[in-house]
mmCIF file of C-alpha atoms and ligand atoms in Angstrom:
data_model
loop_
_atom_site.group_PDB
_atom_site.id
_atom_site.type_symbol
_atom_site.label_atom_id
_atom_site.label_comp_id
_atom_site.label_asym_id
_atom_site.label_seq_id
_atom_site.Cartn_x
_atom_site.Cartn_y
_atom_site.Cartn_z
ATOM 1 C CA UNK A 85 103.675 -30.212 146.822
ATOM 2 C CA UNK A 86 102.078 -30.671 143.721
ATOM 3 C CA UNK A 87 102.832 -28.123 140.617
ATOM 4 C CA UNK A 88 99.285 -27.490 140.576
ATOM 5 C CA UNK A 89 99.417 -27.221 144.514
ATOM 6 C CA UNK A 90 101.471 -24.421 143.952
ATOM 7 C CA UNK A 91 99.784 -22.690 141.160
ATOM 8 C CA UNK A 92 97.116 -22.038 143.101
ATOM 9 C CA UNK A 93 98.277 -20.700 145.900
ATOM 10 C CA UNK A 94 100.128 -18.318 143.493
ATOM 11 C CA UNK A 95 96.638 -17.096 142.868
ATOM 12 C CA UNK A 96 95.048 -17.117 146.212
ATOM 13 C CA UNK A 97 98.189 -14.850 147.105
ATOM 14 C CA UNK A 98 97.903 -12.629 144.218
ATOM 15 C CA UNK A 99 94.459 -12.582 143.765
ATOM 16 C CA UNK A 100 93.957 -10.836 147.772
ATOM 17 C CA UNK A 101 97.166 -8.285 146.599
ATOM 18 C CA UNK A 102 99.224 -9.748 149.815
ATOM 19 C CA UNK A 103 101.344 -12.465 151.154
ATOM 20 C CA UNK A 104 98.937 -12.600 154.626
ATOM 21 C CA UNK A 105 100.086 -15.495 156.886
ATOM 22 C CA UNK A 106 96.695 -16.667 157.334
ATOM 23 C CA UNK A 107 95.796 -17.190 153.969
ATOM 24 C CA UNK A 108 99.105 -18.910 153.398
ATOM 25 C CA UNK A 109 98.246 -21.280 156.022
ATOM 26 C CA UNK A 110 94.667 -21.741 154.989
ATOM 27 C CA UNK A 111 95.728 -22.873 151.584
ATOM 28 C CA UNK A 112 98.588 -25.038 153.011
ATOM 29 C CA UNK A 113 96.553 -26.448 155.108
ATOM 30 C CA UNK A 114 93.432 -27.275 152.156
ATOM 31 C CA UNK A 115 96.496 -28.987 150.408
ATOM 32 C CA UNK A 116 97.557 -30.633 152.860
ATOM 33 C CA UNK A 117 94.003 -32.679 153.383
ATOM 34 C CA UNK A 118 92.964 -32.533 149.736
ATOM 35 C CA UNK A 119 96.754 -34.537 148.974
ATOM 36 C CA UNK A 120 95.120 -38.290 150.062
ATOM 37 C CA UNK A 121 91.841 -37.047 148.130
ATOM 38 C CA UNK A 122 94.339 -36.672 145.008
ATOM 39 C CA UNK A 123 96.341 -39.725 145.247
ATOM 40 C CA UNK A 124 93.460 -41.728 145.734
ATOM 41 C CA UNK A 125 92.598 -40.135 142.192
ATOM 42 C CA UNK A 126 95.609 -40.898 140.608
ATOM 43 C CA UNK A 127 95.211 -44.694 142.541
ATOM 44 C CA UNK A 128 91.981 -45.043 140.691
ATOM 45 C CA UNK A 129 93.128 -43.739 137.453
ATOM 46 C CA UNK A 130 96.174 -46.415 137.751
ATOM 47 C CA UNK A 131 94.309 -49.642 138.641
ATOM 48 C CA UNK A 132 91.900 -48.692 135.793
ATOM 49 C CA UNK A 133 94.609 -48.527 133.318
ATOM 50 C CA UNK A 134 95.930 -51.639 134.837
ATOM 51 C CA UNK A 135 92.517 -53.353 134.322
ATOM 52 C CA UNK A 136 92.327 -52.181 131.034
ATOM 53 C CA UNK A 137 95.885 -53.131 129.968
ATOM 54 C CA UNK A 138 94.974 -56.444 131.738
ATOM 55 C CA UNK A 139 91.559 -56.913 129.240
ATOM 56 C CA UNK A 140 93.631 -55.860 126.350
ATOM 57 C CA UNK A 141 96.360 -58.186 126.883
ATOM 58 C CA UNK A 142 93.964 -61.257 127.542
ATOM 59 C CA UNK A 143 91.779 -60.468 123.934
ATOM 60 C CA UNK A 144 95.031 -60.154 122.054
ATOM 61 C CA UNK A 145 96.047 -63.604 123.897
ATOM 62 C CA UNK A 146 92.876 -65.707 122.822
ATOM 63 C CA UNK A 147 92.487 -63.746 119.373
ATOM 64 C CA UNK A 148 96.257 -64.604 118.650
ATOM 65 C CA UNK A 149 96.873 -67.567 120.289
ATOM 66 C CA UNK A 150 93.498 -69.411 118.897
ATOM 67 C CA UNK A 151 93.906 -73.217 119.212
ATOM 68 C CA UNK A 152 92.071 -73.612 116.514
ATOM 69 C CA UNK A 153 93.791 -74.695 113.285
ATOM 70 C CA UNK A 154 92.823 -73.741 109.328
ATOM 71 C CA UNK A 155 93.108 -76.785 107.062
ATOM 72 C CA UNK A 156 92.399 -75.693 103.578
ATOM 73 C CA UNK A 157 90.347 -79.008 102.320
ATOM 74 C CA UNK A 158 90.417 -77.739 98.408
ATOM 75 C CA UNK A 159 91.793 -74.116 97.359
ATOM 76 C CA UNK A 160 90.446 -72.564 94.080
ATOM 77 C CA UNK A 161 94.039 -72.891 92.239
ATOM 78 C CA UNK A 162 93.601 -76.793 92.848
ATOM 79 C CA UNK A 163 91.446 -79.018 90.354
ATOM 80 C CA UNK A 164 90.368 -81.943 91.806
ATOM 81 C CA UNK A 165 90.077 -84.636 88.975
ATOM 82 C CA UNK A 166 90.441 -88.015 89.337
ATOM 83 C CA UNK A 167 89.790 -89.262 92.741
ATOM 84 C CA UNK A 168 87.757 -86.971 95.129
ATOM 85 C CA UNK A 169 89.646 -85.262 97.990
ATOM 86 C CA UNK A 170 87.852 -86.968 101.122
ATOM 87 C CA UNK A 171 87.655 -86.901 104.641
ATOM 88 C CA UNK A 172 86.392 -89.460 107.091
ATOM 89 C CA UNK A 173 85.103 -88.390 110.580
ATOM 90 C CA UNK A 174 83.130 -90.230 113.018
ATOM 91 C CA UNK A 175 79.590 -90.206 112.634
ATOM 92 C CA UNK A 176 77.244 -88.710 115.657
ATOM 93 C CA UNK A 177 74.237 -90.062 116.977
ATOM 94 C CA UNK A 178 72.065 -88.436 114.336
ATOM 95 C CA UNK A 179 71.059 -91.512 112.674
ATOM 96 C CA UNK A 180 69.882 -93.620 115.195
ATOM 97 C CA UNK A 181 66.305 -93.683 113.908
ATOM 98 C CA UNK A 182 67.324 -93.897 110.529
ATOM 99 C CA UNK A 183 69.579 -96.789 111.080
ATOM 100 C CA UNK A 184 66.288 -98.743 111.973
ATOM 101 C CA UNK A 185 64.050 -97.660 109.403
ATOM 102 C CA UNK A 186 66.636 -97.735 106.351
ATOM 103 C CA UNK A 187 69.117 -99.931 107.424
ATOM 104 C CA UNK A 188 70.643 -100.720 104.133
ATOM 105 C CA UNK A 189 70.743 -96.850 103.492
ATOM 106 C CA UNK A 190 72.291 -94.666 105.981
ATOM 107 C CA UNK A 191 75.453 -93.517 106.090
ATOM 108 C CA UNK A 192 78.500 -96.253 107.543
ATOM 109 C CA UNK A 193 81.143 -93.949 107.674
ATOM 110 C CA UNK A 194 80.591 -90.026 107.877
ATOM 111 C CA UNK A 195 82.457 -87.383 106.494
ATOM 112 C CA UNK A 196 83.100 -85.378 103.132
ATOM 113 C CA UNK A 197 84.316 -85.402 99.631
ATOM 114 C CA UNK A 198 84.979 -82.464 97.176
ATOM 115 C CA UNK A 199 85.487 -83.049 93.608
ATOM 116 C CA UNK A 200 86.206 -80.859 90.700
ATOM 117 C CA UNK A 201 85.566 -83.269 88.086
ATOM 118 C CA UNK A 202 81.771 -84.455 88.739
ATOM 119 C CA UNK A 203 80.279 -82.187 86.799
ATOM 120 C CA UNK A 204 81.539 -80.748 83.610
ATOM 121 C CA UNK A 205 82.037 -76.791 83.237
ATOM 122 C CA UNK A 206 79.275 -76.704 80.527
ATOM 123 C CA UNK A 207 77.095 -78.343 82.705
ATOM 124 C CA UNK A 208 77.819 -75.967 85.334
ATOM 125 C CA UNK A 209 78.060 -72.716 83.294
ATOM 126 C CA UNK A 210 74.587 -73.721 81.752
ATOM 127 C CA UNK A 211 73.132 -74.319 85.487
ATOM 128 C CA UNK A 212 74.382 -70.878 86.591
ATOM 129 C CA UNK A 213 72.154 -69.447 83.730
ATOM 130 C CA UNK A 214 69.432 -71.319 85.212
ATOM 131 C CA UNK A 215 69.785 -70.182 88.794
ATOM 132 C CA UNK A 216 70.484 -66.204 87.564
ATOM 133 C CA UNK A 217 67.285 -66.395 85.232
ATOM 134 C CA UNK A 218 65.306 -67.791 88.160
ATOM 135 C CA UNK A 219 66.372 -65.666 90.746
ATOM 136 C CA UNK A 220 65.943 -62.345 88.601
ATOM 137 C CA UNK A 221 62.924 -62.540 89.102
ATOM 138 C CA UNK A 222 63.317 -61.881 92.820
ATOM 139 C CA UNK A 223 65.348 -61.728 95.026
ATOM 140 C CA UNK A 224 65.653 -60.969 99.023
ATOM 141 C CA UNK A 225 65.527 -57.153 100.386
ATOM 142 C CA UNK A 226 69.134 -58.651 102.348
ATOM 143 C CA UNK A 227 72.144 -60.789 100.880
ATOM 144 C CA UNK A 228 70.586 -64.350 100.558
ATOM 145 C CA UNK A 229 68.085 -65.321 98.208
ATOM 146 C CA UNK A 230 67.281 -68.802 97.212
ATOM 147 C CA UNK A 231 64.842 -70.581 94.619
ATOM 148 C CA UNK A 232 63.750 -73.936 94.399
ATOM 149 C CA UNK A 233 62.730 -75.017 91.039
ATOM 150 C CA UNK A 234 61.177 -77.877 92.620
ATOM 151 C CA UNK A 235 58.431 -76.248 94.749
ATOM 152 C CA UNK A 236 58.884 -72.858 93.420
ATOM 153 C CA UNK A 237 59.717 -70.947 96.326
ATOM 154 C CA UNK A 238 61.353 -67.837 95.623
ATOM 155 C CA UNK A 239 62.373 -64.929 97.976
ATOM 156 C CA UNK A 240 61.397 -62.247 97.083
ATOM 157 C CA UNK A 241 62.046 -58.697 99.614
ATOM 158 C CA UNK A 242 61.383 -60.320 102.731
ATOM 159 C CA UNK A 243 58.716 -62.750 101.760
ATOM 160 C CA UNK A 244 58.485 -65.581 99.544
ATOM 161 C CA UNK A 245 57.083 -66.644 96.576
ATOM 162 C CA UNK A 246 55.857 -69.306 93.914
ATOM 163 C CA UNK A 247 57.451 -68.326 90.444
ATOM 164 C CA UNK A 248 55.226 -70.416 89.164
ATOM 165 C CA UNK A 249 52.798 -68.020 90.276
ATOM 166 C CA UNK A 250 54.235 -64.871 89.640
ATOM 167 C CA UNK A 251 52.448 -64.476 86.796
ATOM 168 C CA UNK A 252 49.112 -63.964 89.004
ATOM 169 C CA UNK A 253 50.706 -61.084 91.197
ATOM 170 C CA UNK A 254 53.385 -59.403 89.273
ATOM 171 C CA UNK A 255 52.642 -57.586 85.453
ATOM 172 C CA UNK A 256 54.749 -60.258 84.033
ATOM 173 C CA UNK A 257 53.592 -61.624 80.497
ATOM 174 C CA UNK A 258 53.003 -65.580 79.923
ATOM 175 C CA UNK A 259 55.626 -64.934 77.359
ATOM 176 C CA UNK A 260 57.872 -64.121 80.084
ATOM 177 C CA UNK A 261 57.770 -67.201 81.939
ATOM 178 C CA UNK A 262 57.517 -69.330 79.167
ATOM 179 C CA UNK A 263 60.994 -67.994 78.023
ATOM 180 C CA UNK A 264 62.176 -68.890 81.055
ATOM 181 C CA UNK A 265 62.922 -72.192 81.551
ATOM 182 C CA UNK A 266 63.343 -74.431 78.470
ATOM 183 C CA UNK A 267 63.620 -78.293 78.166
ATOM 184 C CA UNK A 268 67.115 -78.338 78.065
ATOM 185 C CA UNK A 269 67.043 -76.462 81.459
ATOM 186 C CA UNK A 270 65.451 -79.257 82.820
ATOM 187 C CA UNK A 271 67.583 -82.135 81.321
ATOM 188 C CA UNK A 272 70.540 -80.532 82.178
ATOM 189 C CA UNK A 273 69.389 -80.125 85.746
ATOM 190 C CA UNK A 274 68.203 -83.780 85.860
ATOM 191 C CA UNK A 275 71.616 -85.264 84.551
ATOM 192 C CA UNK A 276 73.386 -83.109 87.136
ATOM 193 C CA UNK A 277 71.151 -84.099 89.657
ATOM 194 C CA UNK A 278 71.452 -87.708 89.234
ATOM 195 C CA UNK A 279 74.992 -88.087 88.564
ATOM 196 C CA UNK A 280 75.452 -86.611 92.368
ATOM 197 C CA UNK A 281 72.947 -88.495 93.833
ATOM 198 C CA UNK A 282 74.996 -91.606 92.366
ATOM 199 C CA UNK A 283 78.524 -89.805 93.358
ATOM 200 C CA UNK A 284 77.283 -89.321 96.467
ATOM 201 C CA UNK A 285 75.873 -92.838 97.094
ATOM 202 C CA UNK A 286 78.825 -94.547 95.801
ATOM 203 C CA UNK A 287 81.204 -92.661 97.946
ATOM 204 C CA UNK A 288 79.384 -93.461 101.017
ATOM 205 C CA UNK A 289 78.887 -96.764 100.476
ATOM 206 C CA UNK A 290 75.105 -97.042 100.146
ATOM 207 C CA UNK A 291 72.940 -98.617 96.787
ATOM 208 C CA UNK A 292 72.241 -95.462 94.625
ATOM 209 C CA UNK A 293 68.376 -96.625 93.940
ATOM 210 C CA UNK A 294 67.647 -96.180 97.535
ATOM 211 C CA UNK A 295 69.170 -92.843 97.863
ATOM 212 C CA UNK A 296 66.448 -89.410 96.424
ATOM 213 C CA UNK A 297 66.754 -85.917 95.757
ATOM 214 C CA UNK A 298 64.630 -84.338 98.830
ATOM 215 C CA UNK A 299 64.033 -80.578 99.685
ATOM 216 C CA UNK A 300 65.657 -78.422 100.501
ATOM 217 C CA UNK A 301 67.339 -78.519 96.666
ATOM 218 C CA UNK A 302 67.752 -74.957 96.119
ATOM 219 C CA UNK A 303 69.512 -72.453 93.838
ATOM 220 C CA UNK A 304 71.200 -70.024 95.928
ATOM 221 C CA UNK A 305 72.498 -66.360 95.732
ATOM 222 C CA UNK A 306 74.632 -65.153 98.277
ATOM 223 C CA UNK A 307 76.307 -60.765 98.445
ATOM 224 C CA UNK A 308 77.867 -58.541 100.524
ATOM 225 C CA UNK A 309 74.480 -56.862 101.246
ATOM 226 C CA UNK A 310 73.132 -56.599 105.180
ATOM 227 C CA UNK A 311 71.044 -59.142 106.619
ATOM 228 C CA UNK A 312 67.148 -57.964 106.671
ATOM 229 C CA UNK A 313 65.312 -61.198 107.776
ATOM 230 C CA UNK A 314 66.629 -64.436 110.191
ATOM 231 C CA UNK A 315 67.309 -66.375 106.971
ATOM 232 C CA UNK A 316 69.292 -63.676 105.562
ATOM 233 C CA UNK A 317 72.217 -64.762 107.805
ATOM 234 C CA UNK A 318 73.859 -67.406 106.162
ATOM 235 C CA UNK A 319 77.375 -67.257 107.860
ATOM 236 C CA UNK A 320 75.616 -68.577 111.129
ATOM 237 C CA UNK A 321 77.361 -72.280 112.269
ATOM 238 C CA UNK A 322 75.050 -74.766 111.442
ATOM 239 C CA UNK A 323 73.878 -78.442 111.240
ATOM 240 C CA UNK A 324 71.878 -79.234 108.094
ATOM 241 C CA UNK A 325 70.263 -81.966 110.049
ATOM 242 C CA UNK A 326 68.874 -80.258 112.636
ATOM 243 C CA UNK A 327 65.865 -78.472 110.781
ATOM 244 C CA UNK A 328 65.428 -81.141 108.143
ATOM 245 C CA UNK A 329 65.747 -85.089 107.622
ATOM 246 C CA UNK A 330 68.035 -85.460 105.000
ATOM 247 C CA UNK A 331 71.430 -87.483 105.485
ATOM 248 C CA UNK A 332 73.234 -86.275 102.662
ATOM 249 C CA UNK A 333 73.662 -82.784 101.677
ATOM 250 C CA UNK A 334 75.760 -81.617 98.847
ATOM 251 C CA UNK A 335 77.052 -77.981 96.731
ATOM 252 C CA UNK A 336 77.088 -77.480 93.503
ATOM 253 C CA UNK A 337 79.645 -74.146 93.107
ATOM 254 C CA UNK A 338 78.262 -71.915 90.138
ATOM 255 C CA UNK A 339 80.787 -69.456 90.827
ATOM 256 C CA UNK A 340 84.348 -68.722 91.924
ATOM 257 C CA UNK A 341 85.774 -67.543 94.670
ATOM 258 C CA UNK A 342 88.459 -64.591 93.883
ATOM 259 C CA UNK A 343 87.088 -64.092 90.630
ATOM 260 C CA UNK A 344 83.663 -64.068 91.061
ATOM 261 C CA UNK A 345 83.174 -62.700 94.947
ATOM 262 C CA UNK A 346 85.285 -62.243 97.824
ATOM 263 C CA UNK A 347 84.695 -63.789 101.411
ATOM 264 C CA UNK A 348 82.028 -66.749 101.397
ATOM 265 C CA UNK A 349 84.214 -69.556 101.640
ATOM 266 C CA UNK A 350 83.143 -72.784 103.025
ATOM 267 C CA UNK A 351 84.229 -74.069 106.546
ATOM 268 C CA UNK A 352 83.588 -77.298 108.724
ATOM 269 C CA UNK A 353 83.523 -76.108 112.131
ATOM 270 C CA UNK A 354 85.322 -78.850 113.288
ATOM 271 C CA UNK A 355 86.545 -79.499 117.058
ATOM 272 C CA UNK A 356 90.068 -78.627 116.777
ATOM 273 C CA UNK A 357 90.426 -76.881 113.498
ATOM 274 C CA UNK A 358 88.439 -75.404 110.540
ATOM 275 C CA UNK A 359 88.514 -77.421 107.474
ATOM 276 C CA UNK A 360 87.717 -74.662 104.084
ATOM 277 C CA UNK A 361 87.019 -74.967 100.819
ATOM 278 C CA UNK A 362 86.878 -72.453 98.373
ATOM 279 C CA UNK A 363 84.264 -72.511 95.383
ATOM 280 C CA UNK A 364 84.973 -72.972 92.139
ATOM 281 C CA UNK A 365 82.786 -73.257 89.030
ATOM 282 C CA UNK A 366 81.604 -76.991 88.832
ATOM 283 C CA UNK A 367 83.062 -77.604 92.193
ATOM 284 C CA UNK A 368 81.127 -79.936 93.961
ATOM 285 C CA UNK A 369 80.705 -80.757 97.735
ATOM 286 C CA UNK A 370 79.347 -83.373 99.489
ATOM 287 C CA UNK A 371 78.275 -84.480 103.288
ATOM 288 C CA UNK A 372 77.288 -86.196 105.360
ATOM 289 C CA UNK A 373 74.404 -84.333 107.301
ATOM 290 C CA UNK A 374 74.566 -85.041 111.304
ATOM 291 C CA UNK A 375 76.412 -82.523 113.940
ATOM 292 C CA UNK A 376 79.742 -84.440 112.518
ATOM 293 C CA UNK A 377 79.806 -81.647 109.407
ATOM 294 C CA UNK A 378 78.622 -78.541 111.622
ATOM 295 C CA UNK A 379 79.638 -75.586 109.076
ATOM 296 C CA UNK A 380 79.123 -71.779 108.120
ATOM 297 C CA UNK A 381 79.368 -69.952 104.895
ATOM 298 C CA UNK A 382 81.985 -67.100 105.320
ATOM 299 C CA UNK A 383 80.221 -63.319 104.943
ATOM 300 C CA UNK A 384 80.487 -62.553 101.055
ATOM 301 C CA UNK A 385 82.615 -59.240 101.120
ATOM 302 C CA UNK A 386 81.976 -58.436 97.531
ATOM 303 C CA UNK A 387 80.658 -59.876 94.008
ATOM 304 C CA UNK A 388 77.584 -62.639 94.055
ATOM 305 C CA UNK A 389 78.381 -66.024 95.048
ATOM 306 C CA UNK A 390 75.912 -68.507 93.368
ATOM 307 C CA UNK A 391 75.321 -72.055 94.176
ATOM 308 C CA UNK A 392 72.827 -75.292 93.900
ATOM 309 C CA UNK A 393 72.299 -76.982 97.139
ATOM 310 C CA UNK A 394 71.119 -80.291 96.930
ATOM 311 C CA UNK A 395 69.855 -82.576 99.523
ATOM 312 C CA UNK A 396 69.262 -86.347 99.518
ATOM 313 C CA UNK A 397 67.239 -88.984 101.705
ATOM 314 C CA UNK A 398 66.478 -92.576 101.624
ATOM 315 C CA UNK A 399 62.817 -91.990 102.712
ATOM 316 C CA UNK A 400 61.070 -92.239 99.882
ATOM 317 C CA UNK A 401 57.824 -90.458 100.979
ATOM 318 C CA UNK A 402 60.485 -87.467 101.027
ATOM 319 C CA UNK A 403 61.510 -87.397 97.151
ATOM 320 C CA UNK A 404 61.443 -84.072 95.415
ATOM 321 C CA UNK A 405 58.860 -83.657 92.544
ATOM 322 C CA UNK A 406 59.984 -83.694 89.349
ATOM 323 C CA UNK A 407 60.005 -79.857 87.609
ATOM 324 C CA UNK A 408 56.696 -78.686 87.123
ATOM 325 C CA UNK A 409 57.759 -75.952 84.572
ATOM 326 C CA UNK A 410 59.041 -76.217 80.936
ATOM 327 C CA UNK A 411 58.721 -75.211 77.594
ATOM 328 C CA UNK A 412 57.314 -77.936 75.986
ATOM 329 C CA UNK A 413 56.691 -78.474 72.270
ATOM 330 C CA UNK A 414 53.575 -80.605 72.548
ATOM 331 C CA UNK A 415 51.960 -78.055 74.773
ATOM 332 C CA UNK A 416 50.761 -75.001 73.389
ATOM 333 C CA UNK A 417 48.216 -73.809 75.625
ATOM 334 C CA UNK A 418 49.412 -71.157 78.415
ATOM 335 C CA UNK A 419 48.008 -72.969 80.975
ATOM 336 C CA UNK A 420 49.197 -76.516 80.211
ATOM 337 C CA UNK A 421 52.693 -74.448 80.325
ATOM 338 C CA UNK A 422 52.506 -72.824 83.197
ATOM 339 C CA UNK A 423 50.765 -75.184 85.494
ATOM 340 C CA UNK A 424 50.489 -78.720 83.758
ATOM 341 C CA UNK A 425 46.797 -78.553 83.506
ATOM 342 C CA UNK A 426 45.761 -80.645 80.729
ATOM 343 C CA UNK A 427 50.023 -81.528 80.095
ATOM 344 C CA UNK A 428 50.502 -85.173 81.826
ATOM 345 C CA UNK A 429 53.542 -85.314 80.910
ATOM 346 C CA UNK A 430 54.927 -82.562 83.054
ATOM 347 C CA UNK A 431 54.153 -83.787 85.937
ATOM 348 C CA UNK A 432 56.004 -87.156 85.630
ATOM 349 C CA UNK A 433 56.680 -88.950 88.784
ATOM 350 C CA UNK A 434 60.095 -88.995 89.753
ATOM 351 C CA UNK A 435 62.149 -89.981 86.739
ATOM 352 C CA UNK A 436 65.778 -89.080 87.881
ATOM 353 C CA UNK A 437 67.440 -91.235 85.567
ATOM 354 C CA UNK A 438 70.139 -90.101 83.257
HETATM 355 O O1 LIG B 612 76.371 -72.368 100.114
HETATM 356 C C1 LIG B 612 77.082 -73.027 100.849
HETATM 357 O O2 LIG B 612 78.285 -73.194 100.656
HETATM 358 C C2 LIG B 612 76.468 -73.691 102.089
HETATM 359 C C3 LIG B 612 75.054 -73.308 102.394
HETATM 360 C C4 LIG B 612 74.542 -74.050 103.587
HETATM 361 O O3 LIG B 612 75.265 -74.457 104.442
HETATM 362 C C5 LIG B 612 73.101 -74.300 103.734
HETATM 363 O O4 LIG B 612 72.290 -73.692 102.996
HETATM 364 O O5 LIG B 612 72.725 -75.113 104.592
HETATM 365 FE FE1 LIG B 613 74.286 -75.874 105.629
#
């Protein structure tokens, strides 16, 4: 008999002020048919625990004994100078088209280089200044925000922009813009440009006067804050390829990981293991474009993460503009500085040579 069995027919006695044989036998007897009711109970209780254990035991088992491997490709204490660090994999069947219609400029051998010595630290320190002028300006409502110099595109809350039209909807002065960006800006951007679009051609084996900066070349800004649009999501596995045509993509790191930002490292999702890198000022990353590099960003966990991502084709009709903005000399009117308008000179055709 259960304790609790016995219990209560300690009070069913006591409670009627006698020890009456019925009522004995009447609460024996309720015990004695609720007894299966109760161990069926307790059988229920035990086979969920035993599930439960069960589900516990197999999400430790896949969490701990993931197949999948970490290779650390390029750690921030490293400095790649000299030759890049590089890895060859085998290209998919992204290219096909390509192959046709560019033959002498698509990518032979796929894979991925990193290289600390590209670009130099000035060069990098004075793009950073660049991309956190720019992007002060706006900024998303969540944790990515990205400008493109070349287009002007600018997220701003949850929309986006022209900064070279800001002037028109915010209260911001011509002064302000003008101030902006200055010639220098735009050589030093150029130079950096270039020399990667060479780097990047050399290293994958294809002439450098074939190969152009496209769009999506962007300056981007990556925190810790919580994702408010689709786009906002930036640790999402990706192909680059998949929305766009480019064949080469490549990052320039404006920032440091560990002393600039925590989280937002850089991972190939590869098939058995996942190949990092960590940024570094002036760090510089390059790809090839297909579902061979499929990659995330880790989530930023604290600081601001900033970076210029740079893409490249070989179709010409896809070439990025030149910069429409600068502080020119030669052009005093606010107009011919903001816009070009009466300012030829601004809007060269492509000139991306050092
Ligand atoms: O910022 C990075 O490291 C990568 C960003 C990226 O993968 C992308 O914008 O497609
Ligand atoms: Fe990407």
């Amino acid at each position: 008999m259960s304790s609790d069995g016995l219990n209560r027919r300690e009070r069913v006695v006591n409670r009627n002020g006698d020890t009456n044989k019925e009522n004995v036998c009447r609460v024996v007897s309720r015990e004695v048919s609720e007894r299966p009711q109760n161990q069926s109970i307790i059988k229920r209780v035990m086979s969920g625990m035993a599930l439960s254990m069960t589900i516990l035991a197999v999400v430790y088992y896949t969490t701990q004994c993931n197949d999948t491997k970490e290779l650390v490709m390029a750690s921030v204490t490293q400095s790649i100078t000299g030759s890049p660090i590089a890895q060859q994999v085998m290209c998919s069947q992204d290219y096909t088209a390509d192959r046709v219609r560019f033959p002498s400029c698509v990518p032979q051998r796929c894979g991925r280089f990193v290289s600390d010595s590209v670009i130099t630290e000035s060069e990098a320190k004075h793009l950073l200044s660049v991309a956190k002028r720019g992007l002060s300006l706006g900024g998303s409502s969540g944790g990515h925000s990205l400008l493109s110099l070349h287009s002007g595109d600018l997220w701003m809350a949850t929309n986006i922009v022209n900064i070279y039209k800001l002037i028109e909807r915010t209260q911001r002065t011509e002064a302000d813009l003008k101030e902006l960006f200055t010639e220098k800006d735009l050589k030093v951007y150029r130079r950096v440009t270039n020399r990667i679009r060479k780097t990047i051609a050399i290293q994958f084996g294809i002439p450098w006067a074939e190969l152009y900066l496209t769009n999506p070349t962007y300056f981007s800004r990556m925190t810790a804050k919580r994702a408010q649009m689709r786009f906002d999501k930036y640790w999402l596995r990706h192909v680059d390829r998949k929305n766009r045509f480019d064949l080469f993509t490549s990052l320039l790191y404006l920032s440091t990981y560990g002393a600039d930002f925590t989280g937002g490292r850089f991972i190939f999702a590869d098939q058995m293991s996942n190949t990092t890198i960590e940024p570094k000022l002036g760090r510089l990353v390059a790809y090839t474009a297909g579902s061979e590099n499929r990659h995330r960003v880790e989530r930023v966990t604290s600081g601001t993460r900033y970076a210029l991502l740079m893409a490249f084709t070989c179709n010409h009709e896809f070439a990025a503009k030149d910069l429409p903005i600068v502080r020119q000399q030669t052009c005093d009117q606010p107009f011919c500085l903001l816009y070009g308008v009466g300012c030829p000179t601004l809007f060269s055709t492509n000139k991306f040579s050092e």
